[in-house]
Amino acid sequence: RKEVEQDPGPFNVPEGATVAFNCTYSNSASQSFFWYRQDCRKEPKLLMSVYSSGNEDGRFTAQLNRASQYISLLIRDSKLSDSATYLCVAPSTSGATNKLIFGTGTLLAVQP
Amino acid sequence: DGGITQSPKYLFRKEGQNVTLSCEQNLNHDAMYWYRQDPGQGLRLIYYSQIVNDFQKGDIAEGYSVSREKKESFPLTVTSAQKNPTAFYLCASSKVLKTYEQYFGPGTRLTVT
C-alpha cells in the first residue's frame, strides 16, 4: 500500500459548489498531515495543516479520521481560482524526521 | 522580498551531458531539498540538507549529486548516469523545526534528448 494515496480526479464542479476529496495514509502512527496546492506548471504551496482536531480556514476545512486512516479537504462555495491540484502530504515513515511524502494530487476544475 | 529562485526555468541537454540546476534562497532557512515531479507521480525526494556542508540521500538519489557550501545555495547536478533525467525539478527550503512548511522555488523543466 502506498504511504499516501489520492484520487487523481479530475473533479469538475460548478462555481459555488461544495467539493470534498479524501486522502488515505498507511502509517497509523502519523500525527499530522498537510494539504498543499499546486497550480498548473507551478510550484506547490502549503494550504493548511491537519491535526486531530481538524482545521478550518475560511472556505476550506480539513479533517482527520484516524479510525479509517484518511484525511479530507472540503472546499465550500468554490471559486474559479480554486482550480488547481491539491496534494496530500504526510511525514515519512522511514524514520527521518524531516522528510515528507507527497501524494500524486487531486485535480480540481471549477467551471463557470 | 524573501524567496527561492531556481534557474533556468527551462533547460535542454543532450544525452550523456551533466547539467547543474541552480537553487538559491534568502529565507535564512537551514534545510533545503530537491524533488523531481513526473506526470502521474507525487514529488519524489532526491537529496536534502539540514546544514551547510552536510546532505543526505533521498529516495531517488542515484544519478544525482549535490553540494551545500553556503546556507543560501543548494545546486543539483544531474549526471549522465541518471537514466530518465527529463522531469520537473523543484527545490524547497524550510526551517529545521518546521519541515512540513516547505517553500518551493518555481522549478526547472529539464528535457534531455
PDB file of N, CA and C in Angstrom, chain A residues 46-104:
ATOM      1  N   LEU A  46       1.990  25.471   0.603  1.00  0.00           N
ATOM      2  CA  LEU A  46       1.256  24.946   1.737  1.00  0.00           C
ATOM      3  C   LEU A  46      -0.095  25.634   1.845  1.00  0.00           C
ATOM      4  N   LEU A  47      -1.153  24.818   1.914  1.00  0.00           N
ATOM      5  CA  LEU A  47      -2.511  25.348   2.047  1.00  0.00           C
ATOM      6  C   LEU A  47      -2.932  25.315   3.519  1.00  0.00           C
ATOM      7  N   MET A  48      -2.853  24.145   4.124  1.00  0.00           N
ATOM      8  CA  MET A  48      -3.202  24.043   5.531  1.00  0.00           C
ATOM      9  C   MET A  48      -2.694  22.748   6.156  1.00  0.00           C
ATOM     10  N   SER A  49      -2.592  22.780   7.473  1.00  0.00           N
ATOM     11  CA  SER A  49      -2.175  21.612   8.244  1.00  0.00           C
ATOM     12  C   SER A  49      -3.414  20.909   8.783  1.00  0.00           C
ATOM     13  N   VAL A  50      -3.263  19.628   9.084  1.00  0.00           N
ATOM     14  CA  VAL A  50      -4.378  18.853   9.635  1.00  0.00           C
ATOM     15  C   VAL A  50      -3.881  18.077  10.840  1.00  0.00           C
ATOM     16  N   TYR A  51      -4.469  18.360  11.976  1.00  0.00           N
ATOM     17  CA  TYR A  51      -4.144  17.606  13.178  1.00  0.00           C
ATOM     18  C   TYR A  51      -5.418  16.930  13.661  1.00  0.00           C
ATOM     19  N   SER A  52      -5.366  16.328  14.814  1.00  0.00           N
ATOM     20  CA  SER A  52      -6.502  15.524  15.269  1.00  0.00           C
ATOM     21  C   SER A  52      -7.782  16.347  15.400  1.00  0.00           C
ATOM     22  N   SER A  53      -7.629  17.628  15.687  1.00  0.00           N
ATOM     23  CA  SER A  53      -8.804  18.474  15.890  1.00  0.00           C
ATOM     24  C   SER A  53      -9.333  19.052  14.594  1.00  0.00           C
ATOM     25  N   GLY A  54      -8.679  18.764  13.473  1.00  0.00           N
ATOM     26  CA  GLY A  54      -9.108  19.332  12.213  1.00  0.00           C
ATOM     27  C   GLY A  54      -8.651  20.779  12.096  1.00  0.00           C
ATOM     28  N   ASN A  55      -9.001  21.408  11.004  1.00  0.00           N
ATOM     29  CA  ASN A  55      -8.565  22.779  10.760  1.00  0.00           C
ATOM     30  C   ASN A  55      -9.532  23.435   9.795  1.00  0.00           C
ATOM     31  N   GLU A  56      -9.856  24.687  10.077  1.00  0.00           N
ATOM     32  CA  GLU A  56     -10.748  25.413   9.177  1.00  0.00           C
ATOM     33  C   GLU A  56     -10.127  26.766   8.876  1.00  0.00           C
ATOM     34  N   ASP A  57     -10.159  27.145   7.604  1.00  0.00           N
ATOM     35  CA  ASP A  57      -9.612  28.428   7.196  1.00  0.00           C
ATOM     36  C   ASP A  57     -10.513  28.975   6.104  1.00  0.00           C
ATOM     37  N   GLY A  58     -11.440  29.829   6.507  1.00  0.00           N
ATOM     38  CA  GLY A  58     -12.362  30.389   5.527  1.00  0.00           C
ATOM     39  C   GLY A  58     -13.229  29.316   4.903  1.00  0.00           C
ATOM     40  N   ARG A  59     -13.144  29.193   3.593  1.00  0.00           N
ATOM     41  CA  ARG A  59     -13.977  28.217   2.875  1.00  0.00           C
ATOM     42  C   ARG A  59     -13.390  26.797   2.903  1.00  0.00           C
ATOM     43  N   PHE A  60     -12.222  26.658   3.479  1.00  0.00           N
ATOM     44  CA  PHE A  60     -11.521  25.373   3.474  1.00  0.00           C
ATOM     45  C   PHE A  60     -11.567  24.718   4.855  1.00  0.00           C
ATOM     46  N   THR A  61     -11.910  23.427   4.867  1.00  0.00           N
ATOM     47  CA  THR A  61     -11.910  22.657   6.110  1.00  0.00           C
ATOM     48  C   THR A  61     -11.177  21.350   5.869  1.00  0.00           C
ATOM     49  N   ALA A  62     -10.237  21.062   6.730  1.00  0.00           N
ATOM     50  CA  ALA A  62      -9.503  19.796   6.631  1.00  0.00           C
ATOM     51  C   ALA A  62      -9.769  18.981   7.889  1.00  0.00           C
ATOM     52  N   GLN A  63     -10.010  17.698   7.707  1.00  0.00           N
ATOM     53  CA  GLN A  63     -10.287  16.840   8.858  1.00  0.00           C
ATOM     54  C   GLN A  63      -9.493  15.553   8.767  1.00  0.00           C
ATOM     55  N   LEU A  64      -9.279  14.979   9.933  1.00  0.00           N
ATOM     56  CA  LEU A  64      -8.512  13.738  10.039  1.00  0.00           C
ATOM     57  C   LEU A  64      -9.406  12.661  10.641  1.00  0.00           C
ATOM     58  N   ASN A  65      -9.472  11.525   9.994  1.00  0.00           N
ATOM     59  CA  ASN A  65     -10.231  10.380  10.506  1.00  0.00           C
ATOM     60  C   ASN A  65      -9.236   9.271  10.795  1.00  0.00           C
ATOM     61  N   ARG A  66      -8.876   9.135  12.056  1.00  0.00           N
ATOM     62  CA  ARG A  66      -7.830   8.175  12.423  1.00  0.00           C
ATOM     63  C   ARG A  66      -8.328   6.731  12.288  1.00  0.00           C
ATOM     64  N   ALA A  67      -9.559   6.517  12.606  1.00  0.00           N
ATOM     65  CA  ALA A  67     -10.082   5.139  12.579  1.00  0.00           C
ATOM     66  C   ALA A  67      -9.980   4.544  11.176  1.00  0.00           C
ATOM     67  N   SER A  68     -10.287   5.366  10.183  1.00  0.00           N
ATOM     68  CA  SER A  68     -10.254   4.893   8.794  1.00  0.00           C
ATOM     69  C   SER A  68      -8.996   5.325   8.059  1.00  0.00           C
ATOM     70  N   GLN A  69      -8.129   6.025   8.750  1.00  0.00           N
ATOM     71  CA  GLN A  69      -6.848   6.470   8.191  1.00  0.00           C
ATOM     72  C   GLN A  69      -7.018   7.260   6.902  1.00  0.00           C
ATOM     73  N   TYR A  70      -7.804   8.319   6.989  1.00  0.00           N
ATOM     74  CA  TYR A  70      -7.855   9.228   5.852  1.00  0.00           C
ATOM     75  C   TYR A  70      -7.992  10.660   6.349  1.00  0.00           C
ATOM     76  N   ILE A  71      -7.578  11.568   5.496  1.00  0.00           N
ATOM     77  CA  ILE A  71      -7.806  12.979   5.744  1.00  0.00           C
ATOM     78  C   ILE A  71      -8.648  13.512   4.597  1.00  0.00           C
ATOM     79  N   SER A  72      -9.373  14.559   4.874  1.00  0.00           N
ATOM     80  CA  SER A  72     -10.247  15.120   3.858  1.00  0.00           C
ATOM     81  C   SER A  72     -10.023  16.621   3.750  1.00  0.00           C
ATOM     82  N   LEU A  73     -10.331  17.129   2.579  1.00  0.00           N
ATOM     83  CA  LEU A  73     -10.307  18.570   2.346  1.00  0.00           C
ATOM     84  C   LEU A  73     -11.649  18.951   1.740  1.00  0.00           C
ATOM     85  N   LEU A  74     -12.345  19.862   2.415  1.00  0.00           N
ATOM     86  CA  LEU A  74     -13.652  20.319   1.954  1.00  0.00           C
ATOM     87  C   LEU A  74     -13.521  21.776   1.531  1.00  0.00           C
ATOM     88  N   ILE A  75     -14.006  22.071   0.346  1.00  0.00           N
ATOM     89  CA  ILE A  75     -13.996  23.447  -0.146  1.00  0.00           C
ATOM     90  C   ILE A  75     -15.433  23.863  -0.381  1.00  0.00           C
ATOM     91  N   ARG A  76     -15.850  24.907   0.316  1.00  0.00           N
ATOM     92  CA  ARG A  76     -17.228  25.413   0.157  1.00  0.00           C
ATOM     93  C   ARG A  76     -17.223  26.581  -0.812  1.00  0.00           C
ATOM     94  N   ASP A  77     -18.372  26.808  -1.459  1.00  0.00           N
ATOM     95  CA  ASP A  77     -18.543  27.964  -2.346  1.00  0.00           C
ATOM     96  C   ASP A  77     -17.349  28.097  -3.311  1.00  0.00           C
ATOM     97  N   SER A  78     -17.116  27.062  -4.081  1.00  0.00           N
ATOM     98  CA  SER A  78     -15.950  27.004  -4.970  1.00  0.00           C
ATOM     99  C   SER A  78     -15.839  28.222  -5.876  1.00  0.00           C
ATOM    100  N   LYS A  79     -14.620  28.695  -6.045  1.00  0.00           N
ATOM    101  CA  LYS A  79     -14.325  29.815  -6.947  1.00  0.00           C
ATOM    102  C   LYS A  79     -13.509  29.286  -8.131  1.00  0.00           C
ATOM    103  N   LEU A  80     -13.554  30.020  -9.218  1.00  0.00           N
ATOM    104  CA  LEU A  80     -12.745  29.636 -10.378  1.00  0.00           C
ATOM    105  C   LEU A  80     -11.268  29.536  -9.985  1.00  0.00           C
ATOM    106  N   SER A  81     -10.857  30.430  -9.082  1.00  0.00           N
ATOM    107  CA  SER A  81      -9.453  30.467  -8.669  1.00  0.00           C
ATOM    108  C   SER A  81      -9.040  29.280  -7.802  1.00  0.00           C
ATOM    109  N   ASP A  82     -10.009  28.456  -7.400  1.00  0.00           N
ATOM    110  CA  ASP A  82      -9.674  27.248  -6.633  1.00  0.00           C
ATOM    111  C   ASP A  82      -9.175  26.132  -7.538  1.00  0.00           C
ATOM    112  N   SER A  83      -9.322  26.303  -8.833  1.00  0.00           N
ATOM    113  CA  SER A  83      -8.874  25.275  -9.778  1.00  0.00           C
ATOM    114  C   SER A  83      -7.373  25.064  -9.638  1.00  0.00           C
ATOM    115  N   ALA A  84      -6.996  23.852  -9.308  1.00  0.00           N
ATOM    116  CA  ALA A  84      -5.591  23.530  -9.036  1.00  0.00           C
ATOM    117  C   ALA A  84      -5.513  22.040  -8.718  1.00  0.00           C
ATOM    118  N   THR A  85      -4.302  21.582  -8.470  1.00  0.00           N
ATOM    119  CA  THR A  85      -4.104  20.227  -7.971  1.00  0.00           C
ATOM    120  C   THR A  85      -3.811  20.318  -6.484  1.00  0.00           C
ATOM    121  N   TYR A  86      -4.498  19.500  -5.701  1.00  0.00           N
ATOM    122  CA  TYR A  86      -4.344  19.520  -4.259  1.00  0.00           C
ATOM    123  C   TYR A  86      -3.560  18.278  -3.829  1.00  0.00           C
ATOM    124  N   LEU A  87      -2.424  18.527  -3.196  1.00  0.00           N
ATOM    125  CA  LEU A  87      -1.515  17.451  -2.807  1.00  0.00           C
ATOM    126  C   LEU A  87      -1.672  17.132  -1.324  1.00  0.00           C
ATOM    127  N   CYS A  88      -1.866  15.871  -1.039  1.00  0.00           N
ATOM    128  CA  CYS A  88      -1.938  15.399   0.336  1.00  0.00           C
ATOM    129  C   CYS A  88      -0.514  15.025   0.757  1.00  0.00           C
ATOM    130  N   VAL A  89      -0.111  15.438   1.952  1.00  0.00           N
ATOM    131  CA  VAL A  89       1.279  15.245   2.373  1.00  0.00           C
ATOM    132  C   VAL A  89       1.324  14.685   3.791  1.00  0.00           C
ATOM    133  N   ALA A  90       2.170  13.686   3.991  1.00  0.00           N
ATOM    134  CA  ALA A  90       2.322  13.080   5.314  1.00  0.00           C
ATOM    135  C   ALA A  90       3.799  12.982   5.654  1.00  0.00           C
ATOM    136  N   PRO A  91       4.129  12.948   6.937  1.00  0.00           N
ATOM    137  CA  PRO A  91       5.525  12.757   7.323  1.00  0.00           C
ATOM    138  C   PRO A  91       5.978  11.373   6.881  1.00  0.00           C
ATOM    139  N   SER A  92       7.250  11.253   6.562  1.00  0.00           N
ATOM    140  CA  SER A  92       7.787   9.966   6.139  1.00  0.00           C
ATOM    141  C   SER A  92       7.725   8.938   7.265  1.00  0.00           C
ATOM    142  N   THR A  93       7.558   7.691   6.900  1.00  0.00           N
ATOM    143  CA  THR A  93       7.546   6.614   7.884  1.00  0.00           C
ATOM    144  C   THR A  93       8.911   5.952   8.006  1.00  0.00           C
ATOM    145  N   SER A  94       9.877   6.507   7.284  1.00  0.00           N
ATOM    146  CA  SER A  94      11.182   5.839   7.227  1.00  0.00           C
ATOM    147  C   SER A  94      12.056   6.128   8.429  1.00  0.00           C
ATOM    148  N   GLY A  95      11.590   7.002   9.317  1.00  0.00           N
ATOM    149  CA  GLY A  95      12.393   7.323  10.487  1.00  0.00           C
ATOM    150  C   GLY A  95      13.051   8.682  10.401  1.00  0.00           C
ATOM    151  N   ALA A  96      13.291   9.174   9.191  1.00  0.00           N
ATOM    152  CA  ALA A  96      13.875  10.512   9.040  1.00  0.00           C
ATOM    153  C   ALA A  96      12.825  11.539   9.422  1.00  0.00           C
ATOM    154  N   THR A  97      13.191  12.433  10.302  1.00  0.00           N
ATOM    155  CA  THR A  97      12.187  13.350  10.837  1.00  0.00           C
ATOM    156  C   THR A  97      11.865  14.512   9.928  1.00  0.00           C
ATOM    157  N   ASN A  98      12.635  14.708   8.901  1.00  0.00           N
ATOM    158  CA  ASN A  98      12.367  15.884   8.086  1.00  0.00           C
ATOM    159  C   ASN A  98      12.055  15.532   6.644  1.00  0.00           C
ATOM    160  N   LYS A  99      11.458  14.394   6.430  1.00  0.00           N
ATOM    161  CA  LYS A  99      11.045  14.014   5.089  1.00  0.00           C
ATOM    162  C   LYS A  99       9.535  13.998   5.012  1.00  0.00           C
ATOM    163  N   LEU A 100       9.037  14.459   3.867  1.00  0.00           N
ATOM    164  CA  LEU A 100       7.600  14.450   3.608  1.00  0.00           C
ATOM    165  C   LEU A 100       7.309  13.515   2.446  1.00  0.00           C
ATOM    166  N   ILE A 101       6.148  12.899   2.504  1.00  0.00           N
ATOM    167  CA  ILE A 101       5.679  12.062   1.406  1.00  0.00           C
ATOM    168  C   ILE A 101       4.517  12.784   0.754  1.00  0.00           C
ATOM    169  N   PHE A 102       4.653  13.044  -0.526  1.00  0.00           N
ATOM    170  CA  PHE A 102       3.617  13.764  -1.267  1.00  0.00           C
ATOM    171  C   PHE A 102       2.753  12.776  -2.041  1.00  0.00           C
ATOM    172  N   GLY A 103       1.448  12.969  -1.970  1.00  0.00           N
ATOM    173  CA  GLY A 103       0.551  12.207  -2.821  1.00  0.00           C
ATOM    174  C   GLY A 103       0.644  12.705  -4.255  1.00  0.00           C
ATOM    175  N   THR A 104      -0.001  11.977  -5.158  1.00  0.00           N
ATOM    176  CA  THR A 104       0.065  12.337  -6.578  1.00  0.00           C
ATOM    177  C   THR A 104      -0.837  13.518  -6.911  1.00  0.00           C
TER     178      THR A 104
END
